[in-house]
Amino acid sequence: MSKLGNLGARLHRGEVGYDFVGNRKIWYGISILITITAIVGLAVRGLNMGIEFQGGAAFTTSKTSVSVSQARSYAEEASGHDAVVQKLGTGGLRIQVAGVDTDKADQIAEKLADDMNVEASSINAELVGPSWGEQVANKAWTGLGIFMVLVVIYLAIAFEWRMALAALVALIHDITITVGIYALVGFEVTPGTVIGLLTILGYSLYDTVVVFDSLKEQTKDLTKQTRWTYSDVANRSINSTLVRSINTTVVALLPVAGLLFIGGGVLGAGMLNDISLSLFVGLAAGAYSSIFIATPLVADLKEREPQMRSLKKRVLAKRQAAAQGDVAEGAEPVETSYDAEPEDATPAVVGPRGQRSQPAARGRGRGRPSGKRR
């Protein structure tokens, strides 16, 4: 842990780091590929909507020795519809059949009791109308739309419109990937899924806002100097908050992973699967987008401004002049690294820069017999 803390301190001071912004095209390409895969999965397989959204009946049995596959075949034979069967932690089964009414549900329950050799009273039937699921879906979409509008307005006021736009792109990126993976995995979409999707929006924005706040602070009066471009400072902001982002993401993922792999996978709690998968994928996608998508996108948008383009030209010209001056003096090219800057200086940035000029005192006393000053 001490090594991780030392690494975080060195990243914050700019002594080490990775050029996230410089390699942004790689991250854009990876994100586009993942997003396209998610969209294709969503278009081809579609979402497995639960009975809460389609309407139907859910039958819960007491502890039984009947397997999931056997129960599925019994339910499909009794109802004439596809059935979804989940093993419960109590040893019982939850059988869901979409598109059945009250009269048919009673017949299905009796037929299941005969096939499974259990008492009819031990099978609990619950009916859900499709109108209820439609109301939930409509309210979820409304809430999502209002949330995004408020987020864009707040970020535009607190930071600037470019950061608001980048955060919105990151949110859409995270939601698309999460929904696409849901389609590929085939997990059932329930109200728990909707809760998970709405919850990850806040987590997705958390790391993004932290980086944006650091970037806003470090770019004050940026055009008054000629050492760093906007992309340089953006890269420094990512590196300085990198360990913090990793720590918060890992801490958030651990309990969610416990719900997904132990609660849902081992214990067989279906509702835990629904909410934990959306949280797990959404948290991971949110951490990725805040580092690899949102901030590099802000740098791209910001450097389209005339002031930032002019600053970049001046910085690059100064670096080139410094490099040419070193070569003219016969200095051997060496790789330079960024030393920690004084606290009152412009923050150091990880990335390539020109060689430092040699001290002006080099060559003093040359040509004199003793090499000493007279």
PDB file of C-alpha atoms in Angstrom, residues 229 308-318:
ATOM      1  CA  THR A 229      -0.317  23.118 -24.043  1.00  0.00           C
ATOM      2  CA  MET A 308      -5.326  27.390 -27.583  1.00  0.00           C
ATOM      3  CA  ARG A 309      -4.169  26.789 -31.157  1.00  0.00           C
ATOM      4  CA  SER A 310      -1.950  29.846 -30.899  1.00  0.00           C
ATOM      5  CA  LEU A 311      -0.618  28.669 -27.532  1.00  0.00           C
ATOM      6  CA  LYS A 312       0.166  25.230 -28.952  1.00  0.00           C
ATOM      7  CA  LYS A 313       2.114  26.783 -31.840  1.00  0.00           C
ATOM      8  CA  ARG A 314       4.150  28.919 -29.439  1.00  0.00           C
ATOM      9  CA  VAL A 315       4.885  25.998 -27.130  1.00  0.00           C
ATOM     10  CA  LEU A 316       5.940  23.699 -29.960  1.00  0.00           C
ATOM     11  CA  ALA A 317       8.066  26.447 -31.533  1.00  0.00           C
ATOM     12  CA  LYS A 318       9.820  27.067 -28.220  1.00  0.00           C
TER      13      LYS A 318
END
